[in-house]
Amino acid sequence: MFRRYTPFVLLAIAVALVIAWVFAPDKHFVPIACICFGYLLGWFSAWFRTYTYSRKHTKQ
């Protein structure tokens, strides 16, 4: 599931960052970027956890 949706998540984050860069003043871009990068870290940590869980249980 995560592999299929990862390009869409990356695209959505990139679009959000571009919109924030263009339309938000400088003081509002940093919190928006922090939220986007935090979401990205959470996405990849969930992907890694699901990947390692499935790899561990298919070998048994």
Short mmCIF file of N, CA and C in Angstrom, two decimals:
data_model
loop_
_atom_site.label_atom_id
_atom_site.label_comp_id
_atom_site.label_asym_id
_atom_site.label_seq_id
_atom_site.Cartn_x
_atom_site.Cartn_y
_atom_site.Cartn_z
N MET A 1 0.81 -1.19 0.00
CA MET A 1 0.00 0.00 0.00
C MET A 1 0.86 1.26 0.00
N PHE A 2 1.88 1.27 0.83
CA PHE A 2 2.69 2.47 0.94
C PHE A 2 3.47 2.76 -0.33
N ARG A 3 3.94 1.73 -1.00
CA ARG A 3 4.70 1.96 -2.24
C ARG A 3 3.82 2.57 -3.33
N ARG A 4 2.58 2.18 -3.34
CA ARG A 4 1.67 2.68 -4.36
C ARG A 4 1.32 4.15 -4.14
N TYR A 5 1.21 4.57 -2.89
CA TYR A 5 0.78 5.93 -2.58
C TYR A 5 1.93 6.91 -2.33
N THR A 6 3.14 6.42 -2.19
CA THR A 6 4.27 7.30 -1.88
C THR A 6 4.50 8.38 -2.94
N PRO A 7 4.44 8.09 -4.24
CA PRO A 7 4.60 9.20 -5.21
C PRO A 7 3.54 10.28 -5.08
N PHE A 8 2.31 9.88 -4.75
CA PHE A 8 1.25 10.88 -4.58
C PHE A 8 1.47 11.72 -3.33
N VAL A 9 1.97 11.10 -2.28
CA VAL A 9 2.27 11.85 -1.06
C VAL A 9 3.41 12.82 -1.31
N LEU A 10 4.45 12.38 -1.99
CA LEU A 10 5.57 13.28 -2.31
C LEU A 10 5.11 14.43 -3.20
N LEU A 11 4.25 14.15 -4.14
CA LEU A 11 3.72 15.20 -5.01
C LEU A 11 2.87 16.20 -4.21
N ALA A 12 2.04 15.69 -3.32
CA ALA A 12 1.19 16.58 -2.51
C ALA A 12 2.04 17.46 -1.60
N ILE A 13 3.08 16.90 -1.01
CA ILE A 13 3.96 17.70 -0.15
C ILE A 13 4.71 18.73 -0.98
N ALA A 14 5.17 18.34 -2.16
CA ALA A 14 5.87 19.30 -3.02
C ALA A 14 4.94 20.44 -3.44
N VAL A 15 3.71 20.13 -3.77
CA VAL A 15 2.76 21.17 -4.15
C VAL A 15 2.47 22.09 -2.97
N ALA A 16 2.31 21.51 -1.78
CA ALA A 16 2.06 22.33 -0.59
C ALA A 16 3.25 23.25 -0.31
N LEU A 17 4.45 22.75 -0.47
CA LEU A 17 5.63 23.58 -0.24
C LEU A 17 5.77 24.69 -1.28
N VAL A 18 5.46 24.38 -2.53
CA VAL A 18 5.53 25.41 -3.58
C VAL A 18 4.48 26.49 -3.35
N ILE A 19 3.28 26.07 -3.00
CA ILE A 19 2.23 27.05 -2.73
C ILE A 19 2.61 27.91 -1.53
N ALA A 20 3.15 27.29 -0.49
CA ALA A 20 3.57 28.06 0.68
C ALA A 20 4.72 29.00 0.34
N TRP A 21 5.63 28.57 -0.51
CA TRP A 21 6.76 29.41 -0.90
C TRP A 21 6.30 30.64 -1.69
N VAL A 22 5.32 30.43 -2.56
CA VAL A 22 4.86 31.51 -3.43
C VAL A 22 3.91 32.47 -2.70
N PHE A 23 2.96 31.93 -1.96
CA PHE A 23 1.89 32.76 -1.43
C PHE A 23 2.04 33.15 0.04
N ALA A 24 2.80 32.40 0.82
CA ALA A 24 2.92 32.71 2.25
C ALA A 24 4.10 33.63 2.48
N PRO A 25 3.97 34.55 3.39
CA PRO A 25 5.13 35.36 3.76
C PRO A 25 6.21 34.48 4.39
N ASP A 26 7.41 35.01 4.48
CA ASP A 26 8.54 34.22 4.97
C ASP A 26 8.32 33.65 6.35
N LYS A 27 7.67 34.38 7.21
CA LYS A 27 7.50 33.89 8.58
C LYS A 27 6.50 32.73 8.66
N HIS A 28 5.66 32.54 7.65
CA HIS A 28 4.71 31.44 7.66
C HIS A 28 5.21 30.22 6.89
N PHE A 29 6.25 30.38 6.09
CA PHE A 29 6.74 29.24 5.31
C PHE A 29 7.42 28.20 6.19
N VAL A 30 8.16 28.64 7.20
CA VAL A 30 8.90 27.70 8.04
C VAL A 30 7.97 26.74 8.80
N PRO A 31 6.90 27.21 9.45
CA PRO A 31 6.00 26.23 10.09
C PRO A 31 5.32 25.28 9.10
N ILE A 32 4.97 25.78 7.93
CA ILE A 32 4.36 24.91 6.92
C ILE A 32 5.36 23.85 6.46
N ALA A 33 6.61 24.26 6.26
CA ALA A 33 7.63 23.30 5.86
C ALA A 33 7.89 22.28 6.96
N CYS A 34 7.88 22.70 8.21
CA CYS A 34 8.08 21.76 9.32
C CYS A 34 6.95 20.74 9.39
N ILE A 35 5.73 21.18 9.17
CA ILE A 35 4.59 20.26 9.16
C ILE A 35 4.73 19.26 8.01
N CYS A 36 5.11 19.74 6.84
CA CYS A 36 5.27 18.85 5.68
C CYS A 36 6.39 17.84 5.89
N PHE A 37 7.51 18.29 6.41
CA PHE A 37 8.62 17.36 6.63
C PHE A 37 8.32 16.40 7.78
N GLY A 38 7.57 16.84 8.78
CA GLY A 38 7.16 15.93 9.84
C GLY A 38 6.22 14.86 9.32
N TYR A 39 5.31 15.24 8.44
CA TYR A 39 4.42 14.27 7.82
C TYR A 39 5.22 13.28 6.96
N LEU A 40 6.21 13.79 6.26
CA LEU A 40 7.06 12.92 5.43
C LEU A 40 7.83 11.93 6.28
N LEU A 41 8.39 12.38 7.39
CA LEU A 41 9.09 11.46 8.29
C LEU A 41 8.14 10.42 8.86
N GLY A 42 6.94 10.83 9.24
CA GLY A 42 5.96 9.87 9.74
C GLY A 42 5.54 8.87 8.68
N TRP A 43 5.41 9.34 7.46
CA TRP A 43 5.04 8.44 6.35
C TRP A 43 6.11 7.37 6.15
N PHE A 44 7.37 7.78 6.11
CA PHE A 44 8.43 6.81 5.88
C PHE A 44 8.65 5.90 7.08
N SER A 45 8.42 6.39 8.29
CA SER A 45 8.55 5.50 9.45
C SER A 45 7.43 4.46 9.45
N ALA A 46 6.22 4.84 9.07
CA ALA A 46 5.12 3.87 8.97
C ALA A 46 5.39 2.88 7.85
N TRP A 47 5.94 3.36 6.74
CA TRP A 47 6.28 2.46 5.63
C TRP A 47 7.35 1.47 6.07
N PHE A 48 8.37 1.93 6.75
CA PHE A 48 9.46 1.05 7.19
C PHE A 48 8.95 0.03 8.19
N ARG A 49 8.09 0.44 9.10
CA ARG A 49 7.55 -0.48 10.10
C ARG A 49 6.70 -1.55 9.43
N THR A 50 5.88 -1.18 8.49
CA THR A 50 5.05 -2.15 7.77
C THR A 50 5.92 -3.09 6.94
N TYR A 51 6.95 -2.55 6.31
CA TYR A 51 7.85 -3.36 5.49
C TYR A 51 8.58 -4.39 6.33
N THR A 52 9.15 -3.96 7.46
CA THR A 52 9.89 -4.91 8.30
C THR A 52 8.97 -5.94 8.94
N TYR A 53 7.75 -5.54 9.31
CA TYR A 53 6.79 -6.47 9.88
C TYR A 53 6.41 -7.54 8.86
N SER A 54 6.16 -7.13 7.63
CA SER A 54 5.76 -8.11 6.62
C SER A 54 6.93 -9.01 6.23
N ARG A 55 8.14 -8.48 6.22
CA ARG A 55 9.31 -9.31 5.90
C ARG A 55 9.57 -10.34 7.00
N LYS A 56 9.35 -9.94 8.25
CA LYS A 56 9.58 -10.85 9.37
C LYS A 56 8.59 -11.99 9.37
N HIS A 57 7.34 -11.71 9.06
CA HIS A 57 6.29 -12.75 9.16
C HIS A 57 6.15 -13.59 7.91
N THR A 58 6.75 -13.21 6.80
CA THR A 58 6.66 -14.08 5.62
C THR A 58 7.73 -15.15 5.64
N LYS A 59 8.77 -14.99 6.44
CA LYS A 59 9.85 -15.98 6.51
C LYS A 59 9.51 -17.16 7.40
N GLN A 60 8.50 -17.03 8.25
CA GLN A 60 8.18 -18.11 9.17
C GLN A 60 7.44 -19.23 8.52
#
